[in-house]
PDB file of C-alpha atoms in Angstrom:
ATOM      1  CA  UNK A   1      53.741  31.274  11.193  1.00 91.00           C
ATOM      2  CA  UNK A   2      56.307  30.550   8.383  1.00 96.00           C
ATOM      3  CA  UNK A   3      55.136  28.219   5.640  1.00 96.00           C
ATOM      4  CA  UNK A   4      58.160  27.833   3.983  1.00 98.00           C
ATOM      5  CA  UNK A   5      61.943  27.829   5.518  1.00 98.00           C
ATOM      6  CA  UNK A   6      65.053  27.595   3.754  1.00 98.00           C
ATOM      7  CA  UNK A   7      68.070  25.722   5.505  1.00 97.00           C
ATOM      8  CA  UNK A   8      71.463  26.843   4.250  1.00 96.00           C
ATOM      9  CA  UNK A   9      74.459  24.858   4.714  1.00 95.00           C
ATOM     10  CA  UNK A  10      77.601  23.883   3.830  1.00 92.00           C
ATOM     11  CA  UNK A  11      78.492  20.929   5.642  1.00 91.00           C
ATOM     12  CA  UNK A  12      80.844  22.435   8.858  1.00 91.00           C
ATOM     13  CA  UNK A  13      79.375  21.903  11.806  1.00 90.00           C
ATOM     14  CA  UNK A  14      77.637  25.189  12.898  1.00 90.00           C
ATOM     15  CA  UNK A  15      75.741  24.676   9.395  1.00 93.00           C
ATOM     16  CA  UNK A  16      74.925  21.099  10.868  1.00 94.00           C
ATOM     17  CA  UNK A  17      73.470  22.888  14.179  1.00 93.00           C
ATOM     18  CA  UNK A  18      71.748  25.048  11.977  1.00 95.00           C
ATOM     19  CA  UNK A  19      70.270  22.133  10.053  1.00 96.00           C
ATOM     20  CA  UNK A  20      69.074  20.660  13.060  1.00 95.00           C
ATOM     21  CA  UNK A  21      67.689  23.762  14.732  1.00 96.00           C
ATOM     22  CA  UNK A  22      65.897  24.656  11.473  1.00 97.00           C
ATOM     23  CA  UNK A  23      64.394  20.828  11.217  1.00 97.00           C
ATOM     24  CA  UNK A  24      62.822  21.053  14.669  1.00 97.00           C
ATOM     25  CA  UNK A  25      61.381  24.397  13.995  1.00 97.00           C
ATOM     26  CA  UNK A  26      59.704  23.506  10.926  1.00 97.00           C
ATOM     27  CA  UNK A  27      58.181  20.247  12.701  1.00 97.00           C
ATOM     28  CA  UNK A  28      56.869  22.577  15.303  1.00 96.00           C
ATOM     29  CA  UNK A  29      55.525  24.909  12.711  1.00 96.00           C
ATOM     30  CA  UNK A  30      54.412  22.236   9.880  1.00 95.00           C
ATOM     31  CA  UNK A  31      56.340  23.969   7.673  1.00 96.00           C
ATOM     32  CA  UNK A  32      57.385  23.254   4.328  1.00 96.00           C
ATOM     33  CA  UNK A  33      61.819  22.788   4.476  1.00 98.00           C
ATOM     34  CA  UNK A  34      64.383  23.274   1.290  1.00 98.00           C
ATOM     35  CA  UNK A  35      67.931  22.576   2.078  1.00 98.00           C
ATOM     36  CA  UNK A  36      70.301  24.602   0.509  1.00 97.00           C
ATOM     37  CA  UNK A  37      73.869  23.907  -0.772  1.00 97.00           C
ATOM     38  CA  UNK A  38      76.048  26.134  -2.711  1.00 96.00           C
ATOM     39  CA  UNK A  39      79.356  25.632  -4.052  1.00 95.00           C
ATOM     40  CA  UNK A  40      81.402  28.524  -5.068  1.00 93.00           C
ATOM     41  CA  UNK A  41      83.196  27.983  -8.536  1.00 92.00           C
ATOM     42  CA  UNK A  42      86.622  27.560  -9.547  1.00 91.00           C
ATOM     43  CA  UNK A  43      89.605  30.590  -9.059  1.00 85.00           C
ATOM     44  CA  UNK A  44      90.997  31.848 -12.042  1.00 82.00           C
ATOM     45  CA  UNK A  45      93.941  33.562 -11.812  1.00 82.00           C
ATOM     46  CA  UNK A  46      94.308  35.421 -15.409  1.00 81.00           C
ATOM     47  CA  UNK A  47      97.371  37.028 -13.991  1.00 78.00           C
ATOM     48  CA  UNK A  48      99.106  40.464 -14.296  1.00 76.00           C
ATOM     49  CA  UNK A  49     102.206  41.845 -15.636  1.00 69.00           C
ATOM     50  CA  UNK A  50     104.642  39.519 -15.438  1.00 70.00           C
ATOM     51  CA  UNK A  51     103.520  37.605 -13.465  1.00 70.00           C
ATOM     52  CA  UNK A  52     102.258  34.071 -14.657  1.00 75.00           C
ATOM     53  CA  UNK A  53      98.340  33.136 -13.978  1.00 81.00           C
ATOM     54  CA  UNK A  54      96.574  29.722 -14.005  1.00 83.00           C
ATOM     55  CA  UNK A  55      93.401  29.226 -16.549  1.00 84.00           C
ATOM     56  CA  UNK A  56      91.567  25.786 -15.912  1.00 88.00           C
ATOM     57  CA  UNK A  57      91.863  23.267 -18.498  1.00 91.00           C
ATOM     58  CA  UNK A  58      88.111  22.260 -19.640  1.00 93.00           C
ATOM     59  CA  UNK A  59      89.525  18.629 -17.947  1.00 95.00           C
ATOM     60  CA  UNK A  60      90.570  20.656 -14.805  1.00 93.00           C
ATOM     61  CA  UNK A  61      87.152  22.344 -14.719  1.00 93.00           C
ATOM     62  CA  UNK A  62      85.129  19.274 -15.541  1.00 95.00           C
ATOM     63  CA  UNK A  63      87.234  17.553 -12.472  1.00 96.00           C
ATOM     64  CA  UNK A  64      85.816  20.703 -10.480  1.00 95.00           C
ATOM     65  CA  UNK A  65      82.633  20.427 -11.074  1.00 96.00           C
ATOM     66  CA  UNK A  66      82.482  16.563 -10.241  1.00 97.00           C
ATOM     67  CA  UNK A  67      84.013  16.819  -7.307  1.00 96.00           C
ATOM     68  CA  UNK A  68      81.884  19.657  -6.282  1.00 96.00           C
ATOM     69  CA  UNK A  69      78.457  17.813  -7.010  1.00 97.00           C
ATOM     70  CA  UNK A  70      79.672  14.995  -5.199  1.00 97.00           C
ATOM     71  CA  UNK A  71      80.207  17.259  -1.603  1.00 96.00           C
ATOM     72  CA  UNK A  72      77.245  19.121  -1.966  1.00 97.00           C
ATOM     73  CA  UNK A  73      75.933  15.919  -2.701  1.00 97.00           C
ATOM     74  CA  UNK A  74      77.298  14.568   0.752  1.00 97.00           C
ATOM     75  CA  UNK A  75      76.002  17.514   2.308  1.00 96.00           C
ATOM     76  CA  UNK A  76      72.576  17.389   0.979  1.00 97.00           C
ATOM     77  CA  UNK A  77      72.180  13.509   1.823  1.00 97.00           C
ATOM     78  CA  UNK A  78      73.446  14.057   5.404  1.00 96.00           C
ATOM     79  CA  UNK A  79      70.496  16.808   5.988  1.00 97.00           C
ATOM     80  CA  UNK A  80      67.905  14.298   4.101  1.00 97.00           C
ATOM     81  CA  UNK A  81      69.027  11.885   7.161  1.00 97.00           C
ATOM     82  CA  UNK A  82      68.546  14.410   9.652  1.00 96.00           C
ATOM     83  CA  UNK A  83      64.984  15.555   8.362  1.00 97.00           C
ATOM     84  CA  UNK A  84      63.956  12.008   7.765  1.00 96.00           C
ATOM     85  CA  UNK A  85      64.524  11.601  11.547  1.00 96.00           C
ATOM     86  CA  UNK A  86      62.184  14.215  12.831  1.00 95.00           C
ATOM     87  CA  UNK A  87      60.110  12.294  10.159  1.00 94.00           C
ATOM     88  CA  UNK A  88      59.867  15.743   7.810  1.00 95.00           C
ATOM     89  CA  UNK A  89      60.380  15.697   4.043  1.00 92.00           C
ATOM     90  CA  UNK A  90      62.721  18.511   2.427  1.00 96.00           C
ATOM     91  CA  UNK A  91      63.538  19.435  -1.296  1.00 97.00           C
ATOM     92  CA  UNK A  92      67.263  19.072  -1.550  1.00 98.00           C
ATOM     93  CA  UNK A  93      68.690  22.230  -3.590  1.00 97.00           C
ATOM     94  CA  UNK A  94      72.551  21.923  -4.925  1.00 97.00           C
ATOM     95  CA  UNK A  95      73.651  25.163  -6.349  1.00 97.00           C
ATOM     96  CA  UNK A  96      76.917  25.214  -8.120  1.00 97.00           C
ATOM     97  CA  UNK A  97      79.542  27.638  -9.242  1.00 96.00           C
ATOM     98  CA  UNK A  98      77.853  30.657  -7.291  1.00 96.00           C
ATOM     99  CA  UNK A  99      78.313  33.026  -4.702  1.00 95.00           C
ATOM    100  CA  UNK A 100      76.513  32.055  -1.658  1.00 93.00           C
ATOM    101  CA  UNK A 101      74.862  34.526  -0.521  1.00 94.00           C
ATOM    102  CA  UNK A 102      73.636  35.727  -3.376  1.00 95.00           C
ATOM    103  CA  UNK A 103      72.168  32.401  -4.089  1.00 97.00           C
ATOM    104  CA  UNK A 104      70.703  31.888  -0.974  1.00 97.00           C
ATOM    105  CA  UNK A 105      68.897  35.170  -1.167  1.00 96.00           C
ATOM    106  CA  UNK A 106      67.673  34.404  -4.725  1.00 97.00           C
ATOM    107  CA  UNK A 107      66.541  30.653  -3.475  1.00 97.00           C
ATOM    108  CA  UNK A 108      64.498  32.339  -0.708  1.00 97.00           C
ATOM    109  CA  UNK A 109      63.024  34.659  -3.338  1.00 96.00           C
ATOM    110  CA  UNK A 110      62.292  32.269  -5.970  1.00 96.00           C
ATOM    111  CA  UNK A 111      61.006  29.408  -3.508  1.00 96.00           C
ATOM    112  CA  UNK A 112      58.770  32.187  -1.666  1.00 97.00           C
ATOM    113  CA  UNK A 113      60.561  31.035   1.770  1.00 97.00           C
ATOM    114  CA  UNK A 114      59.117  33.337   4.681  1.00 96.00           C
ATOM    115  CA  UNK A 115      62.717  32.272   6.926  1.00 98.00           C
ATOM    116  CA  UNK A 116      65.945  31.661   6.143  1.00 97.00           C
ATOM    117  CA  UNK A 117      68.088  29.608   8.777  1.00 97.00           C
ATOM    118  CA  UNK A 118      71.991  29.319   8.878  1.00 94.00           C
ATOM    119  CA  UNK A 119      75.067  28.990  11.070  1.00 92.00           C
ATOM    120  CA  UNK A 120      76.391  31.888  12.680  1.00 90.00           C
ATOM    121  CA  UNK A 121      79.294  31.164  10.676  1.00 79.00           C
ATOM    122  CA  UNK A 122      80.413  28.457   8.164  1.00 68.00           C
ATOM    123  CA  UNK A 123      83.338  26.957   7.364  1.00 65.00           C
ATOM    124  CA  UNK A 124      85.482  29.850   7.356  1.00 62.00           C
ATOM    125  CA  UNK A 125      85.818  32.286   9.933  1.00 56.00           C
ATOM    126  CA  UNK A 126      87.646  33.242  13.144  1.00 57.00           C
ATOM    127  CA  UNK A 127      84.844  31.153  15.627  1.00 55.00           C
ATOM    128  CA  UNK A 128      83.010  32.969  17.920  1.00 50.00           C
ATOM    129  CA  UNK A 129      84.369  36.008  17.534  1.00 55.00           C
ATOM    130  CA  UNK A 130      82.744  37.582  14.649  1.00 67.00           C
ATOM    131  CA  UNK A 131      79.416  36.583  12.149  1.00 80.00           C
ATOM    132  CA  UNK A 132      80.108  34.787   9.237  1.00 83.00           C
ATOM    133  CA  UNK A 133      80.658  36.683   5.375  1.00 84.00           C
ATOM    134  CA  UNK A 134      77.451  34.545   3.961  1.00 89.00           C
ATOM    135  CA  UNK A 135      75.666  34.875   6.905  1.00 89.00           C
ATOM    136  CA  UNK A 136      76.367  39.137   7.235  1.00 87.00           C
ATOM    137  CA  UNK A 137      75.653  39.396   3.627  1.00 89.00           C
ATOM    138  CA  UNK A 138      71.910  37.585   3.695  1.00 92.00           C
ATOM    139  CA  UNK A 139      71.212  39.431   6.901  1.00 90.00           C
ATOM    140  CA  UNK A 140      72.120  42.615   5.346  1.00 87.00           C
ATOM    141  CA  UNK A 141      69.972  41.721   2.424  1.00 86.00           C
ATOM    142  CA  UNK A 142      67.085  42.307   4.336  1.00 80.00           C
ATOM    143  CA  UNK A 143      64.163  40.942   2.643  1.00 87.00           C
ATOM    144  CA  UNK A 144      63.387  37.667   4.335  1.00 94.00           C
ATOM    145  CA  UNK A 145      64.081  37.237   8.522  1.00 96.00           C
ATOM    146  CA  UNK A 146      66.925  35.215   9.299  1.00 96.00           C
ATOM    147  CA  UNK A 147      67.204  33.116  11.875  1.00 97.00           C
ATOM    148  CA  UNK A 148      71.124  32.946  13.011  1.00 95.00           C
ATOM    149  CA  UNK A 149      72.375  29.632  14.915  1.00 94.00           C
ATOM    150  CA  UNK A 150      75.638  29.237  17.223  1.00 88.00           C
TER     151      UNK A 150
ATOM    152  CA  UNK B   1      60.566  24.130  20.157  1.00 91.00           C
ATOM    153  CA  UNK B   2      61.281  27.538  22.181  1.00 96.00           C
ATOM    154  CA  UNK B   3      59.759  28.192  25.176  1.00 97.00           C
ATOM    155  CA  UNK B   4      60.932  31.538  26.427  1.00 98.00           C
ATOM    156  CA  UNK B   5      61.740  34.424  23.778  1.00 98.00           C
ATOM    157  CA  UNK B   6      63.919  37.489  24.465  1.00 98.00           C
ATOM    158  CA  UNK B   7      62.547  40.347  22.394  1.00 97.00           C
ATOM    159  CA  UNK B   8      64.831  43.898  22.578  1.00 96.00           C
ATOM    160  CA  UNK B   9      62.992  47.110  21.336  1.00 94.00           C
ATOM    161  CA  UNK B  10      63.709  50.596  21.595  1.00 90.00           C
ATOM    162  CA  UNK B  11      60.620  52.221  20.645  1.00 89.00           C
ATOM    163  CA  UNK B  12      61.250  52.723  16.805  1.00 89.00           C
ATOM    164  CA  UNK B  13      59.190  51.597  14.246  1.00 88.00           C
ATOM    165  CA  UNK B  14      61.535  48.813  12.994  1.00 87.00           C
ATOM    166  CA  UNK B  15      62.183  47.612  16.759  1.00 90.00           C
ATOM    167  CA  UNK B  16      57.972  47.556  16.838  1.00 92.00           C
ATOM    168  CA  UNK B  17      58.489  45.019  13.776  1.00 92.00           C
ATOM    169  CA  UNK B  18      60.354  42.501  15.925  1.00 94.00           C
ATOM    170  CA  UNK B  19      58.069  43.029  18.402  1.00 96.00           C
ATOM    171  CA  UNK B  20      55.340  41.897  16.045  1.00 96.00           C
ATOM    172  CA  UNK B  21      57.189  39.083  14.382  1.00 96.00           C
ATOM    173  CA  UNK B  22      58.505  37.777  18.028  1.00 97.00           C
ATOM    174  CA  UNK B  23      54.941  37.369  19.758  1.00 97.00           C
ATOM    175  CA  UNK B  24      53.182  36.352  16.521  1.00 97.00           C
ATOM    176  CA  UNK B  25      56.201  33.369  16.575  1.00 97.00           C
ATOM    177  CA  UNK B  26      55.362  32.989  20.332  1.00 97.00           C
ATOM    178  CA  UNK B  27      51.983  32.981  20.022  1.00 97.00           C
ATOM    179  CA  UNK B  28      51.750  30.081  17.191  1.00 96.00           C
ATOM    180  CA  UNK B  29      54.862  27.726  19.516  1.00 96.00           C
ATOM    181  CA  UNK B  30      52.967  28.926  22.886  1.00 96.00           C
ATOM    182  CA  UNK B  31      56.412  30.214  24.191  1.00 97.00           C
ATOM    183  CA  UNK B  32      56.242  33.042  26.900  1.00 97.00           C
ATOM    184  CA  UNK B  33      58.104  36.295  25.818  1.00 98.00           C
ATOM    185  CA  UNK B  34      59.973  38.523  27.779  1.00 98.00           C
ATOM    186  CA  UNK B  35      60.309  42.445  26.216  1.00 98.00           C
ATOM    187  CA  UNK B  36      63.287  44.191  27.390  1.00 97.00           C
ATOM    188  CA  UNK B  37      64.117  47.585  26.860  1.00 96.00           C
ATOM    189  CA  UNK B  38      67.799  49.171  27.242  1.00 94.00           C
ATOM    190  CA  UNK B  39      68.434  52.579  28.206  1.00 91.00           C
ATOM    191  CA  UNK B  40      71.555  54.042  27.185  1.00 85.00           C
ATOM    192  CA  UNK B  41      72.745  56.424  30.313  1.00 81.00           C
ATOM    193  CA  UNK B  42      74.863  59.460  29.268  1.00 75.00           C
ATOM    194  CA  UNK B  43      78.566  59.910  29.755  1.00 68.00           C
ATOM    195  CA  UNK B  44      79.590  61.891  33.113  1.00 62.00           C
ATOM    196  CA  UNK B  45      79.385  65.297  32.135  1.00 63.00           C
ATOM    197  CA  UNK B  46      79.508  68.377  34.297  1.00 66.00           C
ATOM    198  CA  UNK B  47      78.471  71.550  34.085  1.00 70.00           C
ATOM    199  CA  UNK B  48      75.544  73.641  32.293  1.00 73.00           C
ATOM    200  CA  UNK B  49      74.585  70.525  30.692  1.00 76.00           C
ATOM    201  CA  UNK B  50      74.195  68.406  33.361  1.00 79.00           C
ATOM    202  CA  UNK B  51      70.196  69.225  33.817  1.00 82.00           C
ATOM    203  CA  UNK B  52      69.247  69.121  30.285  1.00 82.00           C
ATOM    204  CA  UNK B  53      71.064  65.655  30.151  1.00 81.00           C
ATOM    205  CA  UNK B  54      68.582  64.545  33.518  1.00 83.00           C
ATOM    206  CA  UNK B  55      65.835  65.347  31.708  1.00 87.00           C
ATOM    207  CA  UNK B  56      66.852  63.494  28.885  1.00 85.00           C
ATOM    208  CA  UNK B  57      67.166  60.362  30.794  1.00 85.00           C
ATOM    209  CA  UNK B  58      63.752  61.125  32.240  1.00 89.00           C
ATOM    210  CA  UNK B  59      62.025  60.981  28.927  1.00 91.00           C
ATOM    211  CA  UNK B  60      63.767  57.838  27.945  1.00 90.00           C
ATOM    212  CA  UNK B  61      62.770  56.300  31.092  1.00 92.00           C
ATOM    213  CA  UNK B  62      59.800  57.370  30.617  1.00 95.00           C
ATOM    214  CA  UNK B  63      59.493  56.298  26.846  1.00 94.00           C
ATOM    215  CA  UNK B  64      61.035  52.936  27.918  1.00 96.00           C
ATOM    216  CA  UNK B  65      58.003  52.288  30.487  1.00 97.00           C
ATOM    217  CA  UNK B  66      55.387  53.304  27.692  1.00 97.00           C
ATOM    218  CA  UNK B  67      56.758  51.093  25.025  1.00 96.00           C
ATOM    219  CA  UNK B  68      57.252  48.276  27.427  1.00 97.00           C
ATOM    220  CA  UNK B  69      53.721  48.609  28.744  1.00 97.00           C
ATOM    221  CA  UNK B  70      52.161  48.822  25.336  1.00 96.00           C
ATOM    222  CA  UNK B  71      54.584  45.645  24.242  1.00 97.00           C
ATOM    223  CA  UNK B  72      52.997  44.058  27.478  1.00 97.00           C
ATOM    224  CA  UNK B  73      49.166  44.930  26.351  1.00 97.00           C
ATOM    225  CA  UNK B  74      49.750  43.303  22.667  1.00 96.00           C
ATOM    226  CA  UNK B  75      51.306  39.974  24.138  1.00 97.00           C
ATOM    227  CA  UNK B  76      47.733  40.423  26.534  1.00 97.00           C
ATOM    228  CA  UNK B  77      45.918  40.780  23.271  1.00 96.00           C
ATOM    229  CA  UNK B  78      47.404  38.120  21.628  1.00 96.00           C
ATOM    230  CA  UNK B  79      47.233  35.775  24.510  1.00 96.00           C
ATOM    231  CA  UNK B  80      50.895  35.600  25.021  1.00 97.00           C
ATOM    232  CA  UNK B  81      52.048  34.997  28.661  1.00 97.00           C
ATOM    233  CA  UNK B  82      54.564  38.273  29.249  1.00 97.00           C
ATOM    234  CA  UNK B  83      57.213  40.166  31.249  1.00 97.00           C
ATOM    235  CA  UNK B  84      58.972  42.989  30.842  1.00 97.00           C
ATOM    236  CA  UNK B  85      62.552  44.463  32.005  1.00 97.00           C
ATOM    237  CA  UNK B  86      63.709  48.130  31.934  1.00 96.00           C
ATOM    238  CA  UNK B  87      67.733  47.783  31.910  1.00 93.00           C
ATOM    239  CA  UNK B  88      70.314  50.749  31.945  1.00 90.00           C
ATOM    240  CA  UNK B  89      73.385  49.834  30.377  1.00 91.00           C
ATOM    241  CA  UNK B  90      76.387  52.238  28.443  1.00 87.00           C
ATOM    242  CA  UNK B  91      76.266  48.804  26.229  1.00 91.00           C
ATOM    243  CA  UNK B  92      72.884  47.239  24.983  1.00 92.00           C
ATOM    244  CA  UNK B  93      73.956  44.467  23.626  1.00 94.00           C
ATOM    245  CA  UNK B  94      75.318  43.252  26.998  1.00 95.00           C
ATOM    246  CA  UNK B  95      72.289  44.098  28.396  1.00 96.00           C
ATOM    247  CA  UNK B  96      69.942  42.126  26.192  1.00 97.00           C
ATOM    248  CA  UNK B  97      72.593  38.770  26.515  1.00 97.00           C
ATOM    249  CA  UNK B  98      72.596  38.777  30.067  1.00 97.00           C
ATOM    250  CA  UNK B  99      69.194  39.142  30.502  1.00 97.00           C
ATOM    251  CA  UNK B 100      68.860  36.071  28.080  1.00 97.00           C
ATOM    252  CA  UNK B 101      71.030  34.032  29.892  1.00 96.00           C
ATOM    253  CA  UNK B 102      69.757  35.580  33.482  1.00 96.00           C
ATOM    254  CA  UNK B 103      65.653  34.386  32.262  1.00 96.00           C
ATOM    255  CA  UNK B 104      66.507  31.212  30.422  1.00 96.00           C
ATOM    256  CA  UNK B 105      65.477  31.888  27.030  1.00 97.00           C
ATOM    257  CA  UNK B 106      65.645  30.215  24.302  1.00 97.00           C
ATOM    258  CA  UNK B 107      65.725  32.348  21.101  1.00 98.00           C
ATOM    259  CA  UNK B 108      66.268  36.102  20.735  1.00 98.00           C
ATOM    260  CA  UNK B 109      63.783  37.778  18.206  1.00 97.00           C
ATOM    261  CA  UNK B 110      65.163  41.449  16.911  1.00 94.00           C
ATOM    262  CA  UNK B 111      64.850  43.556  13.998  1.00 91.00           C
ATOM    263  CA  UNK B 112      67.916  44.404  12.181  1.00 87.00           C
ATOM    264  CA  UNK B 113      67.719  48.320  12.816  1.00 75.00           C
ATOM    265  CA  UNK B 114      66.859  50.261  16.052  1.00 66.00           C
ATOM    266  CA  UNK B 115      66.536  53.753  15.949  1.00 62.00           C
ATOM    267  CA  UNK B 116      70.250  54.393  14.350  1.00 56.00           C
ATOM    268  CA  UNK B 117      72.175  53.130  11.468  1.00 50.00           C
ATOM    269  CA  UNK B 118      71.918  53.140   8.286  1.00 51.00           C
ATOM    270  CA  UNK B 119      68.841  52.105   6.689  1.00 50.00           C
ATOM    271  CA  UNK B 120      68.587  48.616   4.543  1.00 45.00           C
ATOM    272  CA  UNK B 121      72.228  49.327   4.214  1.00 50.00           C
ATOM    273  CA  UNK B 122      73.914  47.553   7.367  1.00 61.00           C
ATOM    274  CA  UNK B 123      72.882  46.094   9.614  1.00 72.00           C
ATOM    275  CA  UNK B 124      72.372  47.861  13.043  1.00 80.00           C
ATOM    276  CA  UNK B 125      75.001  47.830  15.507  1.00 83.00           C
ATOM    277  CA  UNK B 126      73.453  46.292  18.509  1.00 88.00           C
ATOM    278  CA  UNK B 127      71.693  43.880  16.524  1.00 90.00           C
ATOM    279  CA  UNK B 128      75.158  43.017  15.075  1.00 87.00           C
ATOM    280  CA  UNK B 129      77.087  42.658  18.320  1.00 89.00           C
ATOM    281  CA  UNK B 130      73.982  40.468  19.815  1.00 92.00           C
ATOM    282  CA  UNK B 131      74.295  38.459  17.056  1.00 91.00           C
ATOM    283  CA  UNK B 132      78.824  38.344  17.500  1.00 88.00           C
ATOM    284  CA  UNK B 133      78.112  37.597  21.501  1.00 89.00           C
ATOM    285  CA  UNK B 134      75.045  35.280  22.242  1.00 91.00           C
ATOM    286  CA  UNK B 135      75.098  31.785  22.589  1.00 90.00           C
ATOM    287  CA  UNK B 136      71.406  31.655  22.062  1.00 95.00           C
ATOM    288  CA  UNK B 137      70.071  31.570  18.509  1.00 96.00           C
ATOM    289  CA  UNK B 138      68.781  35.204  17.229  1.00 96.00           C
ATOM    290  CA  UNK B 139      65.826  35.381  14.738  1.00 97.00           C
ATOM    291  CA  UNK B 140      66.664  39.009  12.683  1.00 95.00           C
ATOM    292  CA  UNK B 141      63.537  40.423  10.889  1.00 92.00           C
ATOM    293  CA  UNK B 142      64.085  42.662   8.075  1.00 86.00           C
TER     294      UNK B 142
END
């Protein structure tokens, strides 16, 4: 059925339920499994008028970027545990400084997945009550099926 | 992994794509699918209008019982155990989530458009609000 499906997450815990959900399905289906992190990158205010904006040192944005790798990195490892308990293997994907949506889409596109799975929401978001940002914008996307966990 | 799947159509084209996707997903996890179609029912309205608007909800009834039958003869075809429910309901979306909960199933498979909205823009509304309101996981095909 699907050969290839692409787990998003970003480490809250309807991403985690995702993970999981996504795991199993791919066992059933003997499917290949990439895992997905993206980290967006660093506000800069440049300001306006009078008032006063904030630009990133290079140190500031070097400090960024470390800690950034380091939670995707987190992230990442946790859903290698989970996979490695179903007994699957999955390519670990850490994408930084991007918008996630857009990078999940391009992922899927690029890795040829046939299914994208991800929390209903993510770490934002008023729960239960509405669909995630991430998750509205790849499902409006439209060019791979999404399969949307609670 | 799922053993009963919830598949919504109303008749268009797009809905006939979750259709597709949803039994071909059944067929290869041998998971039983239930088709369910929901038919809108006018607002109370009197007057000169009221038989044109009985005969409208004859035809959808009607259509409702077709697609559902021919739903039923590809899950047949394809081997797929099947059953199917004709709802009435001024909201879909509640429609499809009770009958979810109300048959046990385990994954709802949809297309993002029905026969409104706007095209590859949005997504469709019902598909939307089933997606706000279940508790089961929803598989959206494009």
């Amino acid at each position: 059925m699907y050969a290839h499906i692409l787990l998003s997450t970003d480490g809250s815990d309807v991403a985690r339920n995702g993970l999981k959900h996504g795991i199993a399905l791919a066992k059933a289906l003997n499917a290949k499994v990439t895992v997905i992190a993206v980290t967006e990158p660093l506000p800069i205010d440049y300001g306006g008028g009078h008032a006063g904006g904030w630009i990133p040192s290079q140190q500031e944005v070097d400090a960024f970027d470390a800690a950034s790798k380091e939670r995707a990195g987190k992230v990442l490892d946790e859903a290698r545990t989970m996979a490695d308990q179903i007994g699957i293997s999955a390519k670990l994907l850490h994408v930084p400084n991007a918008h996630p949506a857009t990078a999940i889409i391009q992922a899927a596109r690029s890795g040829g997945c046939d299914l994208i799975v991800m929390g209903s929401h993510g770490r934002r978001g008023l729960k239960k009550l509405f669909l995630g940002s991430q998750t509205s914008e790849v499902l409006a996307d439209g060019s791979v099926p999404v399969l949307v966990v609670h | 992994m799922y053993r009963h799947i919830l598949i919504p159509t109303d008749g268009s084209k797009l809905a006939e794509r979750g259709v597709t996707h949803g039994l071909a997903l059944a067929k290869s996890l041998g998971a039983k699918v239930s088709f369910i179609f929901v038919v809108e029912p006018f607002a109370e309205v009197s007057g000169r209008f009221l038989e044109a608007i009985a005969t409208y909800a004859e035809l959808r009834k009607e259509q409702a019982k077709s697609v559902l039958d021919s739903a039923a003869s590809s899950a047949r075809t394809a081997g797929v155990s099947c059953e199917t429910i004709q709802g009435e309901s001024g909201q879909p979306h509640q429609a499809i989530i009770a009958a979810a909960a109300d048959k046990g199933c385990d994954l709802i498979v949809m297309s993002s458009h029905g026969r409104s909205g706007l095209s590859a823009l949005l997504i469709g509304s019902v598909t939307n609000k089933v997606l706000a309101h279940a508790k089961t996981p929803v598989l959206v095909c494009p």
